[in-house]
Each structure stands twice: as structure tokens, then as C-alpha cells.
Amino acid sequence: MPTPAHEFCLTDFGRAVQSALDRLPISRSHVHIMLEPNLTLRSPCTGFSATPDRSLFASPVEVGRGVLLAVVECAFSQSHEALMKKVRAEVEGWPSILLVILILVTEERDYHCPMEGTRTWSFFSQRDACFLEDTFLALPPSIEACAVKFDETTSTSDSNSTDRPEAESPM
């Protein structure tokens, strides 16, 4: 199942390729170049069926068969081995492929919001407004240190004020 990270990469890549194709000094009356998303292909050579994330075709406008020039595969959840097996089968099935582009999306670790009842959850849930980006990024690694500093600076300010002090690291 495609994820937002998967789709974003492919959408951004597609825009860049389409922009480059539009600037190619070729006659559009003779050659048609298309970047197709999720097009199911069946190899005339091996019978292998595949659905690359993007397929780049060139075909004569008047008469003739199109040629598959490149495929793009974006992997987020599938293993490296499974991706390479699919790509090998695509290249064997379509000898006209000149280029394979692999986009490997990885993440360091899954994001988990603070669990309810923890000090981190309490710290952020008590705020009636979100931090500005700079303020948030300036928070110290220890939420305890941040909470102490934040409480010290807000205890003297008007509680109805929407202005929030900058959090500083005690170091």
C-alpha cells in the first residue's frame, strides 16, 4: 500500500522529469515521450508482469511500437532483496530498458507521540498554543529541564497572554 512518503517522492520525481522532457530539443510531431504511473506491463520476452511506479516510454507519433526506456521503483516498506528481484525481472523482461532508478525511502525509527501521563505529554498538553518552530527547536533534550525553565518564566507573566517565552537550555 502506497504511503505519503512513497507518493511524495514519486510525485516530486515525476514533476522534475516532466520538466526536463518539456525542455528537450525534439520534434513533438515525430516522437512522443511519456512518463506513465503504475502502468501494468507484460513482457513479450519472458511473460513476466510488473507494475513499475513510473515507466518512461518513447514512441513514434505516426506508426510504430513504443519502447520502454526506463523504470522507476520507489521502495518504502519492501525489502531490498524483494526490490532487486523485481528490478532484475523487469530488466530481463524488457531488454529495451536503458535506465532503472531506485528510490529507497528509509526512516531512522518510527515516530511515537508522547504517551499520555508522561512528563513530556504533560508539558505539551498544558500549553494552549503551539510553539513557534524556532522555540520548539531550541527546547533542551531533557523535558524536565525545559519544564522548569518554562515554568519559571511563565509564572511571572500574564496567564492570558498569547506571548510565550523562548525556552532555553540550562547549559
mmCIF file of C-alpha atoms in Angstrom:
data_model
loop_
_atom_site.group_PDB
_atom_site.id
_atom_site.type_symbol
_atom_site.label_atom_id
_atom_site.label_comp_id
_atom_site.label_asym_id
_atom_site.label_seq_id
_atom_site.Cartn_x
_atom_site.Cartn_y
_atom_site.Cartn_z
ATOM 1 C CA MET A 1 0.000 0.000 0.000
ATOM 2 C CA PRO A 2 1.497 3.362 -1.007
ATOM 3 C CA THR A 3 2.375 5.699 1.843
ATOM 4 C CA PRO A 4 2.562 9.522 1.775
ATOM 5 C CA ALA A 5 6.382 9.280 1.790
ATOM 6 C CA HIS A 6 6.224 6.930 -1.210
ATOM 7 C CA GLU A 7 3.790 9.122 -3.144
ATOM 8 C CA PHE A 8 5.631 12.361 -2.361
ATOM 9 C CA CYS A 9 8.896 11.009 -3.769
ATOM 10 C CA LEU A 10 7.225 9.825 -6.949
ATOM 11 C CA THR A 11 5.198 12.996 -7.458
ATOM 12 C CA ASP A 12 8.257 15.187 -6.978
ATOM 13 C CA PHE A 13 10.345 12.959 -9.245
ATOM 14 C CA GLY A 14 7.611 12.976 -11.907
ATOM 15 C CA ARG A 15 7.472 16.774 -11.938
ATOM 16 C CA ALA A 16 11.245 17.029 -12.343
ATOM 17 C CA VAL A 17 11.308 14.501 -15.196
ATOM 18 C CA GLN A 18 8.344 16.096 -16.968
ATOM 19 C CA SER A 19 10.013 19.498 -16.734
ATOM 20 C CA ALA A 20 13.211 18.059 -18.253
ATOM 21 C CA LEU A 21 11.253 16.290 -21.007
ATOM 22 C CA ASP A 22 9.454 19.512 -21.900
ATOM 23 C CA ARG A 23 12.817 21.212 -22.479
ATOM 24 C CA LEU A 24 14.240 18.501 -24.761
ATOM 25 C CA PRO A 25 15.010 19.870 -28.244
ATOM 26 C CA ILE A 26 12.990 17.235 -30.115
ATOM 27 C CA SER A 27 10.131 17.465 -32.542
ATOM 28 C CA ARG A 28 6.903 16.548 -30.764
ATOM 29 C CA SER A 29 5.387 15.835 -34.157
ATOM 30 C CA HIS A 30 7.680 12.806 -34.559
ATOM 31 C CA VAL A 31 8.309 11.369 -31.093
ATOM 32 C CA HIS A 32 6.016 11.119 -28.122
ATOM 33 C CA ILE A 33 7.666 10.650 -24.709
ATOM 34 C CA MET A 34 5.505 9.683 -21.744
ATOM 35 C CA LEU A 35 6.146 9.107 -18.049
ATOM 36 C CA GLU A 36 3.377 6.729 -17.012
ATOM 37 C CA PRO A 37 2.434 5.985 -13.384
ATOM 38 C CA ASN A 38 1.553 2.462 -12.230
ATOM 39 C CA LEU A 39 1.126 1.007 -15.694
ATOM 40 C CA THR A 40 0.950 -2.792 -15.671
ATOM 41 C CA LEU A 41 3.320 -4.269 -18.241
ATOM 42 C CA ARG A 42 3.625 -7.832 -19.522
ATOM 43 C CA SER A 43 6.941 -8.824 -21.058
ATOM 44 C CA PRO A 44 6.771 -10.293 -24.570
ATOM 45 C CA CYS A 45 10.144 -11.961 -23.846
ATOM 46 C CA THR A 46 9.515 -13.682 -20.519
ATOM 47 C CA GLY A 47 5.803 -13.252 -19.827
ATOM 48 C CA PHE A 48 6.683 -11.504 -16.556
ATOM 49 C CA SER A 49 4.077 -8.979 -15.462
ATOM 50 C CA ALA A 50 5.106 -5.904 -13.475
ATOM 51 C CA THR A 51 3.735 -2.556 -12.409
ATOM 52 C CA PRO A 52 6.648 -0.136 -12.010
ATOM 53 C CA ASP A 53 5.938 3.023 -10.035
ATOM 54 C CA ARG A 54 6.844 5.036 -13.154
ATOM 55 C CA SER A 55 7.620 3.928 -16.715
ATOM 56 C CA LEU A 56 9.270 6.131 -19.337
ATOM 57 C CA PHE A 57 8.199 5.352 -22.910
ATOM 58 C CA ALA A 58 9.189 6.780 -26.262
ATOM 59 C CA SER A 59 7.073 6.102 -29.313
ATOM 60 C CA PRO A 60 6.739 7.442 -32.831
ATOM 61 C CA VAL A 61 3.688 9.643 -33.221
ATOM 62 C CA GLU A 62 2.578 8.213 -36.570
ATOM 63 C CA VAL A 63 3.229 4.482 -36.723
ATOM 64 C CA GLY A 64 5.214 2.077 -34.652
ATOM 65 C CA ARG A 65 5.544 0.466 -31.336
ATOM 66 C CA GLY A 66 6.615 2.306 -28.190
ATOM 67 C CA VAL A 67 9.851 1.485 -26.424
ATOM 68 C CA LEU A 68 10.202 1.191 -22.667
ATOM 69 C CA LEU A 69 13.299 3.243 -21.853
ATOM 70 C CA ALA A 70 13.315 3.472 -18.064
ATOM 71 C CA VAL A 71 11.521 2.336 -14.941
ATOM 72 C CA VAL A 72 11.339 3.961 -11.532
ATOM 73 C CA GLU A 73 10.767 1.954 -8.385
ATOM 74 C CA CYS A 74 10.226 3.572 -5.007
ATOM 75 C CA ALA A 75 10.592 1.266 -2.022
ATOM 76 C CA PHE A 76 9.460 2.162 1.458
ATOM 77 C CA SER A 77 8.102 -0.958 3.053
ATOM 78 C CA GLN A 78 9.520 -3.698 0.835
ATOM 79 C CA SER A 79 12.880 -5.280 1.490
ATOM 80 C CA HIS A 80 15.962 -4.503 -0.576
ATOM 81 C CA GLU A 81 16.070 -8.136 -1.761
ATOM 82 C CA ALA A 82 12.446 -8.075 -2.961
ATOM 83 C CA LEU A 83 13.052 -4.796 -4.784
ATOM 84 C CA MET A 84 16.168 -6.098 -6.537
ATOM 85 C CA LYS A 85 14.372 -9.301 -7.558
ATOM 86 C CA LYS A 86 11.568 -7.250 -9.125
ATOM 87 C CA VAL A 87 14.014 -4.943 -10.927
ATOM 88 C CA ARG A 88 16.028 -7.884 -12.298
ATOM 89 C CA ALA A 89 12.839 -9.430 -13.687
ATOM 90 C CA GLU A 90 11.859 -6.102 -15.269
ATOM 91 C CA VAL A 91 15.241 -5.686 -16.969
ATOM 92 C CA GLU A 92 15.220 -9.299 -18.200
ATOM 93 C CA GLY A 93 11.662 -8.913 -19.467
ATOM 94 C CA TRP A 94 12.250 -5.626 -21.278
ATOM 95 C CA PRO A 95 15.729 -5.513 -22.852
ATOM 96 C CA SER A 96 14.991 -2.000 -24.132
ATOM 97 C CA ILE A 97 15.304 -0.588 -20.596
ATOM 98 C CA LEU A 98 18.308 1.715 -20.520
ATOM 99 C CA LEU A 99 17.866 3.100 -17.033
ATOM 100 C CA VAL A 100 16.499 1.889 -13.710
ATOM 101 C CA ILE A 101 16.004 4.437 -10.960
ATOM 102 C CA LEU A 102 15.579 3.164 -7.424
ATOM 103 C CA ILE A 103 14.296 5.474 -4.720
ATOM 104 C CA LEU A 104 14.812 3.958 -1.292
ATOM 105 C CA VAL A 105 12.845 5.698 1.448
ATOM 106 C CA THR A 106 14.065 4.899 4.933
ATOM 107 C CA GLU A 107 13.487 6.313 8.367
ATOM 108 C CA GLU A 108 15.648 6.176 11.449
ATOM 109 C CA ARG A 109 12.844 4.991 13.671
ATOM 110 C CA ASP A 110 9.107 5.209 13.891
ATOM 111 C CA TYR A 111 7.660 8.371 15.389
ATOM 112 C CA HIS A 112 5.650 7.866 18.535
ATOM 113 C CA CYS A 113 3.898 10.796 20.139
ATOM 114 C CA PRO A 114 4.380 11.174 23.895
ATOM 115 C CA MET A 115 2.331 8.692 25.895
ATOM 116 C CA GLU A 116 -0.434 10.193 27.983
ATOM 117 C CA GLY A 117 0.614 10.642 31.594
ATOM 118 C CA THR A 118 4.334 11.076 30.894
ATOM 119 C CA ARG A 119 6.149 14.301 31.793
ATOM 120 C CA THR A 120 6.579 15.092 28.105
ATOM 121 C CA TRP A 121 2.865 14.651 27.446
ATOM 122 C CA SER A 122 2.014 16.810 30.479
ATOM 123 C CA PHE A 123 4.425 19.538 29.392
ATOM 124 C CA PHE A 124 2.974 19.885 25.888
ATOM 125 C CA SER A 125 -0.673 19.237 26.780
ATOM 126 C CA GLN A 126 -0.715 22.150 29.253
ATOM 127 C CA ARG A 127 0.140 24.671 26.548
ATOM 128 C CA ASP A 128 -2.777 26.436 24.900
ATOM 129 C CA ALA A 129 -0.771 27.269 21.784
ATOM 130 C CA CYS A 130 1.852 25.532 19.703
ATOM 131 C CA PHE A 131 5.445 26.645 19.939
ATOM 132 C CA LEU A 132 6.895 28.565 17.050
ATOM 133 C CA GLU A 133 9.365 26.459 15.084
ATOM 134 C CA ASP A 134 12.433 28.270 16.435
ATOM 135 C CA THR A 135 11.167 27.974 20.006
ATOM 136 C CA PHE A 136 10.405 24.292 19.606
ATOM 137 C CA LEU A 137 13.798 23.542 18.078
ATOM 138 C CA ALA A 138 15.506 25.441 20.914
ATOM 139 C CA LEU A 139 13.993 23.144 23.553
ATOM 140 C CA PRO A 140 16.645 21.248 25.515
ATOM 141 C CA PRO A 141 16.825 17.462 25.153
ATOM 142 C CA SER A 142 15.600 16.993 28.725
ATOM 143 C CA ILE A 143 11.922 17.839 29.058
ATOM 144 C CA GLU A 144 12.410 18.214 32.832
ATOM 145 C CA ALA A 145 14.977 20.996 32.331
ATOM 146 C CA CYS A 146 12.711 22.644 29.800
ATOM 147 C CA ALA A 147 9.652 22.418 32.077
ATOM 148 C CA VAL A 148 11.500 24.024 34.996
ATOM 149 C CA LYS A 149 12.797 26.902 32.854
ATOM 150 C CA PHE A 150 9.430 27.346 31.155
ATOM 151 C CA ASP A 151 7.511 27.367 34.447
ATOM 152 C CA GLU A 152 9.924 29.930 35.932
ATOM 153 C CA THR A 153 9.443 32.331 33.029
ATOM 154 C CA THR A 154 5.669 31.928 32.758
ATOM 155 C CA SER A 155 4.869 32.241 36.476
ATOM 156 C CA THR A 156 5.559 35.994 36.359
ATOM 157 C CA SER A 157 3.748 36.654 33.090
ATOM 158 C CA ASP A 158 0.063 37.260 32.470
ATOM 159 C CA SER A 159 -1.631 33.863 32.164
ATOM 160 C CA ASN A 160 -3.995 35.189 29.471
ATOM 161 C CA SER A 161 -1.141 36.346 27.264
ATOM 162 C CA THR A 162 -0.562 34.528 23.997
ATOM 163 C CA ASP A 163 3.101 35.557 24.021
ATOM 164 C CA ARG A 164 5.215 32.633 25.082
ATOM 165 C CA PRO A 165 8.795 32.951 26.298
ATOM 166 C CA GLU A 166 11.579 31.248 24.485
ATOM 167 C CA ALA A 167 12.684 28.031 26.147
ATOM 168 C CA GLU A 168 16.384 27.973 26.900
ATOM 169 C CA SER A 169 18.677 25.151 27.743
ATOM 170 C CA PRO A 170 20.067 25.469 31.272
ATOM 171 C CA MET A 171 23.541 24.645 29.900
#
